[in-house]
Short mmCIF file of C-alpha atoms in Angstrom, two decimals:
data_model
loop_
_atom_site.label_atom_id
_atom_site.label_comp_id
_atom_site.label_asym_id
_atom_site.label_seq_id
_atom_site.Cartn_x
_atom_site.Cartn_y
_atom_site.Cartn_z
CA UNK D 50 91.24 66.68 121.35
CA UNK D 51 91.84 70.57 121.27
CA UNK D 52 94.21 70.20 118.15
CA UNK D 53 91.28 67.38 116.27
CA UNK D 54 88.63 70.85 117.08
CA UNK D 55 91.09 73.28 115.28
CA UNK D 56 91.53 71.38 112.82
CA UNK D 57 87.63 70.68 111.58
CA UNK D 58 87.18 74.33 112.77
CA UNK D 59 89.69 75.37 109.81
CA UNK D 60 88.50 72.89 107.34
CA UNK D 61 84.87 74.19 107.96
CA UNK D 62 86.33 77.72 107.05
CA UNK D 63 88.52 76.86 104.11
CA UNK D 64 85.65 74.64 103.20
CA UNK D 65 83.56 77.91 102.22
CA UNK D 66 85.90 80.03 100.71
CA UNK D 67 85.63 80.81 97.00
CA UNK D 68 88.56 81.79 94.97
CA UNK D 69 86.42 84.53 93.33
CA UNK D 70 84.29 85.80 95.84
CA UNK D 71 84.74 88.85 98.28
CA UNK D 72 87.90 90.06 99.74
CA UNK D 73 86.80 89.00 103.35
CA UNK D 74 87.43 85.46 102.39
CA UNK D 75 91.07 86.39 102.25
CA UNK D 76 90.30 87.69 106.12
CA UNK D 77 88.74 85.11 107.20
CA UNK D 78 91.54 82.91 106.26
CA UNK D 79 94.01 84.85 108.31
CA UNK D 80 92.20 84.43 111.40
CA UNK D 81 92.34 80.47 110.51
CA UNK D 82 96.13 80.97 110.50
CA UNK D 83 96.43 82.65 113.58
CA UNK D 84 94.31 80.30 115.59
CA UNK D 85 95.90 77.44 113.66
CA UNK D 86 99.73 78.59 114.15
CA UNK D 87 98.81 78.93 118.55
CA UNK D 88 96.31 75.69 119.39
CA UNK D 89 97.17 73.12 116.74
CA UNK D 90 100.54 70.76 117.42
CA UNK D 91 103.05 70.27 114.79
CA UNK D 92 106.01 69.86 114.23
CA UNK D 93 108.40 70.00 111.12
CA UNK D 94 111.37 70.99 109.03
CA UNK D 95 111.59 74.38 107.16
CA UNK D 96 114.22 76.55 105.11
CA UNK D 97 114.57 80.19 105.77
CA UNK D 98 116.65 81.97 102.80
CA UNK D 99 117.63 85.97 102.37
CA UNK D 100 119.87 87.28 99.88
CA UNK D 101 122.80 84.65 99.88
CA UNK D 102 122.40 83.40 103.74
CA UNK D 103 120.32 79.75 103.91
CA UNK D 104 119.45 77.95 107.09
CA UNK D 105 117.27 74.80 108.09
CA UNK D 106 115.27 74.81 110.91
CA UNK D 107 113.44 72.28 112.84
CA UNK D 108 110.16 73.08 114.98
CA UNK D 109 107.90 71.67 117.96
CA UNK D 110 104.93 73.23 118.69
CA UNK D 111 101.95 72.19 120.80
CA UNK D 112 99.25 74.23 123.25
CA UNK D 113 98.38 72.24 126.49
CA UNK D 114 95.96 74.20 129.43
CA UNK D 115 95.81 77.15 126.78
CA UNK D 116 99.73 78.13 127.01
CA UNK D 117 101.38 77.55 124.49
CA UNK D 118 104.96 75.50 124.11
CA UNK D 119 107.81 75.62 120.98
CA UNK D 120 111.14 75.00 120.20
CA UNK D 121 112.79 76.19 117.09
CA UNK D 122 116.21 75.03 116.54
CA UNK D 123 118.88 76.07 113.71
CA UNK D 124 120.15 72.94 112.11
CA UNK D 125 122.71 74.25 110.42
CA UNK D 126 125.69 77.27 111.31
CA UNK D 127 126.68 77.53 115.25
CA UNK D 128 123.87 75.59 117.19
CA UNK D 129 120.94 77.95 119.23
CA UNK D 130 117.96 77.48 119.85
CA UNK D 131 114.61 79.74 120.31
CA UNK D 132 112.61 78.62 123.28
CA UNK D 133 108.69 79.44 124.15
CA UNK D 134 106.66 79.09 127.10
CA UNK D 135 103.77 81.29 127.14
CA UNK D 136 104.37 84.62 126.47
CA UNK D 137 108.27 83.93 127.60
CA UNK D 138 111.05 83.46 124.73
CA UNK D 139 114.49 83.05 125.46
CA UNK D 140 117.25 81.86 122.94
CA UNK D 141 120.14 79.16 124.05
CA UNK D 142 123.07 80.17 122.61
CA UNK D 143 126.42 78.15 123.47
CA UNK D 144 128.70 81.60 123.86
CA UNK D 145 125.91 84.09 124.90
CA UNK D 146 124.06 81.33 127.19
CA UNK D 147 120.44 82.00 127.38
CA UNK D 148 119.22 85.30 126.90
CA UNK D 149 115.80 86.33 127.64
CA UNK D 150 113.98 87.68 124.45
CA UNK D 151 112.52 90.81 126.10
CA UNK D 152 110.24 92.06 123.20
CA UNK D 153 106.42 90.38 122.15
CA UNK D 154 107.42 87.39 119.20
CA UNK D 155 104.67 85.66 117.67
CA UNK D 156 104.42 82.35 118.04
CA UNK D 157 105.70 80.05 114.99
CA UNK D 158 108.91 80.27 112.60
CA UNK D 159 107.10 83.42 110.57
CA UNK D 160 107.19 85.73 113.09
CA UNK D 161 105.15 88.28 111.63
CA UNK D 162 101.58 89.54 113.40
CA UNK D 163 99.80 88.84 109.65
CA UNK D 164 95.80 88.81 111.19
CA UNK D 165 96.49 91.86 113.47
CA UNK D 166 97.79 94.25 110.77
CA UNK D 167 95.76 92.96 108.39
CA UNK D 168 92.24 93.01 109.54
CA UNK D 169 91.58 96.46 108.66
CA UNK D 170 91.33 98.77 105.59
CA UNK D 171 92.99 101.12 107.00
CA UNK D 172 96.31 99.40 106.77
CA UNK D 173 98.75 99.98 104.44
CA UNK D 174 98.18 96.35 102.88
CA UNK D 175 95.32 94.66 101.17
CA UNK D 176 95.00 90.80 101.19
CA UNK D 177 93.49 88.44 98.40
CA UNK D 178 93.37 85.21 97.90
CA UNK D 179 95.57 84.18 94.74
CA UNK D 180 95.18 80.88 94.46
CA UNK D 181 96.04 76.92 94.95
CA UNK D 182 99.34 75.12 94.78
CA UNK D 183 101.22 72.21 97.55
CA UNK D 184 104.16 72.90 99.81
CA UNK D 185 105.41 69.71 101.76
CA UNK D 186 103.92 67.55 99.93
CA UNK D 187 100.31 69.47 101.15
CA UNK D 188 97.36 71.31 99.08
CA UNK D 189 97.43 75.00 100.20
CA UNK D 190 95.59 78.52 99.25
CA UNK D 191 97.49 81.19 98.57
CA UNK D 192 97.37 84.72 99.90
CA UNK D 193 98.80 87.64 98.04
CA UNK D 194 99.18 90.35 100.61
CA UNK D 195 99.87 93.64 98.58
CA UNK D 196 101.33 96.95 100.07
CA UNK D 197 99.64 99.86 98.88
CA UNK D 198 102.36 102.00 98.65
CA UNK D 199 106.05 101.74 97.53
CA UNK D 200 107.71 101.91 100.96
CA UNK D 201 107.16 98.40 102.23
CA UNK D 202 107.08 95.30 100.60
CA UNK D 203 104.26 92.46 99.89
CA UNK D 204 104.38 88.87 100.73
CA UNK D 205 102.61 86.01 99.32
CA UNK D 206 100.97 82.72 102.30
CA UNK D 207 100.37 79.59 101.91
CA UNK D 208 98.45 78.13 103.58
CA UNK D 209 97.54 74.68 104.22
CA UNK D 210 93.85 73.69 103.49
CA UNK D 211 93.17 71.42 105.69
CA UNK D 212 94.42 73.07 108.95
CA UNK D 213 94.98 76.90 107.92
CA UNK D 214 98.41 76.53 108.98
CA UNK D 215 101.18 78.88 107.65
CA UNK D 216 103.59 76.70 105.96
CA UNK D 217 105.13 78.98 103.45
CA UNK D 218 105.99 82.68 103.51
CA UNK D 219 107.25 84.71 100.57
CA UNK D 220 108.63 88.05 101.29
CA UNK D 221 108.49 90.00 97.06
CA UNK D 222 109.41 93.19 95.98
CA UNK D 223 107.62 95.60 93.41
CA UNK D 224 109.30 93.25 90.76
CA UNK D 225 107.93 90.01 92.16
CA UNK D 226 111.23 88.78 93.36
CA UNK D 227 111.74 86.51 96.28
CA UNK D 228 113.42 88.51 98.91
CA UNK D 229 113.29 86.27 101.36
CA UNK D 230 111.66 82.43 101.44
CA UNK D 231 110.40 80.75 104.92
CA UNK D 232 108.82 77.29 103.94
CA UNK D 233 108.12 74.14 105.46
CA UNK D 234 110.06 71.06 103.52
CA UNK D 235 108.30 68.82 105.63
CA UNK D 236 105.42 68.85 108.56
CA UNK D 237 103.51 66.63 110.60
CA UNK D 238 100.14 68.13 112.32
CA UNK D 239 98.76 66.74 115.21
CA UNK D 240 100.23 64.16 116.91
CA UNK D 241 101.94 64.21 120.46
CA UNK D 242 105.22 66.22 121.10
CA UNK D 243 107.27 64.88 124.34
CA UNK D 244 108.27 67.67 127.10
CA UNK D 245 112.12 66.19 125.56
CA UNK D 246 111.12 67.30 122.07
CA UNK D 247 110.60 70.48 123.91
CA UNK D 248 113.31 71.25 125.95
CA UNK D 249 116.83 72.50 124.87
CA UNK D 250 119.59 70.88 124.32
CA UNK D 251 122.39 73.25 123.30
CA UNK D 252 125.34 73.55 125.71
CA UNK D 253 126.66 76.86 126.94
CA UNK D 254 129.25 78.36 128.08
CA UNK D 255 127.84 78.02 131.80
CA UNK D 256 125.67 75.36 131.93
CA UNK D 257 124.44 72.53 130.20
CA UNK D 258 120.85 72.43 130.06
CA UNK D 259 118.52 69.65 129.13
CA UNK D 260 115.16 70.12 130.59
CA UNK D 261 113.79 73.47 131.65
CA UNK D 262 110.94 75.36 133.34
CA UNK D 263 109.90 78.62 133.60
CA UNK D 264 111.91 79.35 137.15
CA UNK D 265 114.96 77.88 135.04
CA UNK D 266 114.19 80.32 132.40
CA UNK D 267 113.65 83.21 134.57
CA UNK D 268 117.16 82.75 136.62
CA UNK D 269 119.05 81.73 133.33
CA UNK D 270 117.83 85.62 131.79
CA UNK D 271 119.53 88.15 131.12
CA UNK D 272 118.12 91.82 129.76
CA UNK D 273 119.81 94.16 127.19
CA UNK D 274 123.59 94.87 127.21
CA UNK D 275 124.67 97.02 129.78
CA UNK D 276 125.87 100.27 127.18
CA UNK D 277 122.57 100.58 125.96
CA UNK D 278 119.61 101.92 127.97
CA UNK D 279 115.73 101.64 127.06
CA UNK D 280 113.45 104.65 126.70
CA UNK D 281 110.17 105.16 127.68
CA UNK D 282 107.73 106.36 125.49
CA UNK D 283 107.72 110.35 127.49
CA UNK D 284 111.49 109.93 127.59
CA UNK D 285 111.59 109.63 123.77
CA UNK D 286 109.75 112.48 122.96
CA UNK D 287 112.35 114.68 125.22
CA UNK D 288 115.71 113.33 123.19
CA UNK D 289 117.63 115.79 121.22
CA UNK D 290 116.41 113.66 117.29
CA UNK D 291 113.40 113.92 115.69
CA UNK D 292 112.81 111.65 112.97
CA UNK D 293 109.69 113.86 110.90
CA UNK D 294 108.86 111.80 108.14
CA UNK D 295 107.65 107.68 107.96
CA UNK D 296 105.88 106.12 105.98
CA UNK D 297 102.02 105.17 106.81
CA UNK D 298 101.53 102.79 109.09
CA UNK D 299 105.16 102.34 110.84
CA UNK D 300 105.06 103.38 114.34
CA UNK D 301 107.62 103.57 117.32
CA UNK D 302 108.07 99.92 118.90
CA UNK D 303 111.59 101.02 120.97
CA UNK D 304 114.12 103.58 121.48
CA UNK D 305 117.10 103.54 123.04
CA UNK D 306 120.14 105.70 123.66
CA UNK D 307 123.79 104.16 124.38
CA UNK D 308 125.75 104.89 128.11
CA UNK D 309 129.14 105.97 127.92
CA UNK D 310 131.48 106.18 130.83
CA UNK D 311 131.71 109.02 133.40
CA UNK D 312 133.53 111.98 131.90
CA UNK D 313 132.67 111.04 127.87
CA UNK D 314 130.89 113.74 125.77
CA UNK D 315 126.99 113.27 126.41
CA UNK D 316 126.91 114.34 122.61
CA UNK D 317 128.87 110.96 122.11
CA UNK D 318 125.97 108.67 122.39
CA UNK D 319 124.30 106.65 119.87
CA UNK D 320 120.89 106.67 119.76
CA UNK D 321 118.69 103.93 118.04
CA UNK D 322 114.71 103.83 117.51
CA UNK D 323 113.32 100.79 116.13
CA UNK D 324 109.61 100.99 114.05
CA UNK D 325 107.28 98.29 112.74
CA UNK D 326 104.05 98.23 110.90
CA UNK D 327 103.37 95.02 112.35
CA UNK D 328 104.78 92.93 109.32
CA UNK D 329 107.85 94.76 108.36
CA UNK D 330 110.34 96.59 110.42
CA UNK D 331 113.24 98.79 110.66
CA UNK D 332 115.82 100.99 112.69
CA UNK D 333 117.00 104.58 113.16
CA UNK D 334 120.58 104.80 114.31
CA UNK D 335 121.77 108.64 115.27
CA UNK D 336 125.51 108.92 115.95
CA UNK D 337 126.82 112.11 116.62
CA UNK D 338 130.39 113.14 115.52
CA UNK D 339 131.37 110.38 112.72
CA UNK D 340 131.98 111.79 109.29
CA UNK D 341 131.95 109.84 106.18
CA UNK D 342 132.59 110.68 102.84
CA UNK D 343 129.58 109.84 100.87
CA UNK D 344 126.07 108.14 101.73
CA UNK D 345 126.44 103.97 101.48
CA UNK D 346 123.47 101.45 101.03
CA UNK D 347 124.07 97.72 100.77
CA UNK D 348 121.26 95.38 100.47
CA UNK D 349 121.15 92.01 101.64
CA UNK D 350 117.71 89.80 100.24
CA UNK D 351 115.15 91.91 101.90
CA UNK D 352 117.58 93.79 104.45
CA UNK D 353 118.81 97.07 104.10
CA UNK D 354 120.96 99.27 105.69
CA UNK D 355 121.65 102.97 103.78
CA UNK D 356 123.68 105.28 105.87
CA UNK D 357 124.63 109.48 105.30
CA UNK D 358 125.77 112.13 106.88
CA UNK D 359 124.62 115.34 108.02
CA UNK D 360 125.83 118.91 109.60
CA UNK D 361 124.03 121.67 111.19
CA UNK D 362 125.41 124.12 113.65
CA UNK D 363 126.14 122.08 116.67
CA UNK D 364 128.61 119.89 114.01
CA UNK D 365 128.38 116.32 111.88
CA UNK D 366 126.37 113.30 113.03
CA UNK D 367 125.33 110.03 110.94
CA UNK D 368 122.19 108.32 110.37
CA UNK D 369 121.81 104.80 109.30
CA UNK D 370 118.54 103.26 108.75
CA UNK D 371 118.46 98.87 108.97
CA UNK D 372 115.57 97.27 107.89
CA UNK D 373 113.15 95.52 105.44
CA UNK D 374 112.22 98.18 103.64
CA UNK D 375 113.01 99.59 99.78
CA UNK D 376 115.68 102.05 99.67
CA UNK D 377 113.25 104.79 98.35
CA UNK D 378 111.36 104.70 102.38
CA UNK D 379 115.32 104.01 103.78
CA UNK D 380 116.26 107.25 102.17
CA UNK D 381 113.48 109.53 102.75
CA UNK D 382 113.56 108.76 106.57
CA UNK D 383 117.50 109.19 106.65
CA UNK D 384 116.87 112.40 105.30
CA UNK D 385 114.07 113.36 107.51
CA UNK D 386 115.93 112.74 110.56
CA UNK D 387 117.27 116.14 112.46
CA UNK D 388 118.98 117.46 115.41
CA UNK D 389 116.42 119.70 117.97
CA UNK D 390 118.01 122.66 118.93
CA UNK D 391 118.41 123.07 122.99
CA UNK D 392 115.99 125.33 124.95
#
């Protein structure tokens, strides 16, 4: 009944929406997707593709006494799977077990918090709607959501007209190539989905595991590696690194700085800080004492990691940024990034 009053809700929205009226159709459409992507139930089979790497995916998805329930599981490579209950994710893995997915992911295989960041003028995107075209076999309206500067990249929804579900997301550079592709091959919405359907079924290493709750998933959890050690936000601000230029909109998510054993250097330690803009995202990694002999950058679809090194007067360290971002933002924040002198 819930998923039956999403759905008319949506097709009263995408009812009214004119391809050449204001840009605020464009918003109202992503607060369709949202609401679509957490109440409706669906479940399907979609591609994700970046640079070289492809991989098929299967998804379950349904909301019952407003929480919601998913599994995503790989189809192809080594078998995992990505399990939701609530605001609780954990990933079965059959080496690494289950680990507990300790950051916020949005719900559904794009895991990107489009309506958030995009609901205001002040962010570094604008969204319009770009027109019509079918994915799965279903009619859909297309979003073109356009950075407004050159140190991020745009994306292009579809979404379904009927339901305002995401079923295709197209990650594009300045050029208007596909950096990377997730899209639905086939879905069914509405429906029932079984608590099997929901459950995992990879084995691991220490246990097999075929239905589970959310005590199961709180004594199968396990937090970050040992070696590396999370920061709060006051902590951050006292490390040693600043980091003094990024561009508009990216803000500190995490930071964290690596443990070595009793009696290494302190100077030793890696240090990592990770930022997002709520739809892209990358990471600053600060290692003190490696030397190499010129700056590297290798891209991957819309991945890239771009790496130099610096010296001041306390000796060499490296910085490599990771992320979805061009190279032009990846090297302006490597370069930004210095060491604070000790008081």
């Amino acid at each position: 009944m819930q998923s039956e009053q999403s759905i008319k809700s949506a097709e009263t929205v995408i009812d009214n929406v004119d391809i050449n009226t204001a840009e605020s159709d464009a918003y109202a459409l992503l607060a369709v997707m949202e609401e679509s992507t957490k109440s409706l139930t669906y479940q399907g089979t979609l591609v994700y593709t970046q640079g070289s790497r492809m991989e098929t995916l299967k998804i379950f998805h349904t909301l019952k006494d407003g929480v919601q329930s998913e599994r995503l599981v790989h189809l192809s490579g080594t078998p995992r799977e990505i399990i939701r209950r609530g605001d609780k994710v954990i990933c079965v893995h059959p080496k690494n077990g289950v680990v507990e997915l300790k950051n916020t992911v949005p719900a559904g295989p794009f895991a990107r918090d489009y309506q958030a960041r995009l609901g205001s003028v002040n962010e570094p995107y604008t969204v319009k709607l770009s027109g019509y075209t079918r994915v799965a076999g279903r009619e859909v309206t297309v979003l073109a959501v356009q950075p407004k500067d050159a140190y991020r990249y745009g994306f292009k929804l579809a979404l379904d007209k009927q339901t305002g579900l995401l079923l295709q997301s197209l990650m594009v550079d300045a050029n208007n190539k596909v950096l990377e592709r997730f899209e639905y091959t086939e879905i069914k919405i509405g429906g029932d989905i079984t608590t099997e359907q929901l459950a995992p079924h990879v084995d691991h290493s220490r246990d097999r595991l075929s239905l589970i709750d959310m005590k199961a998933m709180q004594s199968h959890s396990v937090s970050a590696a040992n070696d590396r050690v999370k920061l709060e936000p006051q902590a951050v601000q006292e490390q040693n690194w600043r980091v003094s230029w990024l561009p508009v909109g990216f803000t500190l998510s995490t930071a964290y700085f690596e443990q070595k054993p009793a009696g290494e250097a302190k100077r030793s330690r890696q240090n990592s800080k990770m930022y997002s803009d709520g739809l892209s995202a990358f990471s600053v990694f600060i290692t003190p004492d490696v030397d190499m002999s010129k700056a590297l950058s290798v891209q991957s679809g819309a991945t890239l990691a771009y790496s130099l090194v610096k010296r001041d007067a306390e000796g060499l360290y490296s910085i490599t940024v990771v992320g979805e971002i061009p190279p032009e933002a990846a090297k302006g924040i490597a370069s930004s990034v210095s060491r604070i002198a000790a008081r």
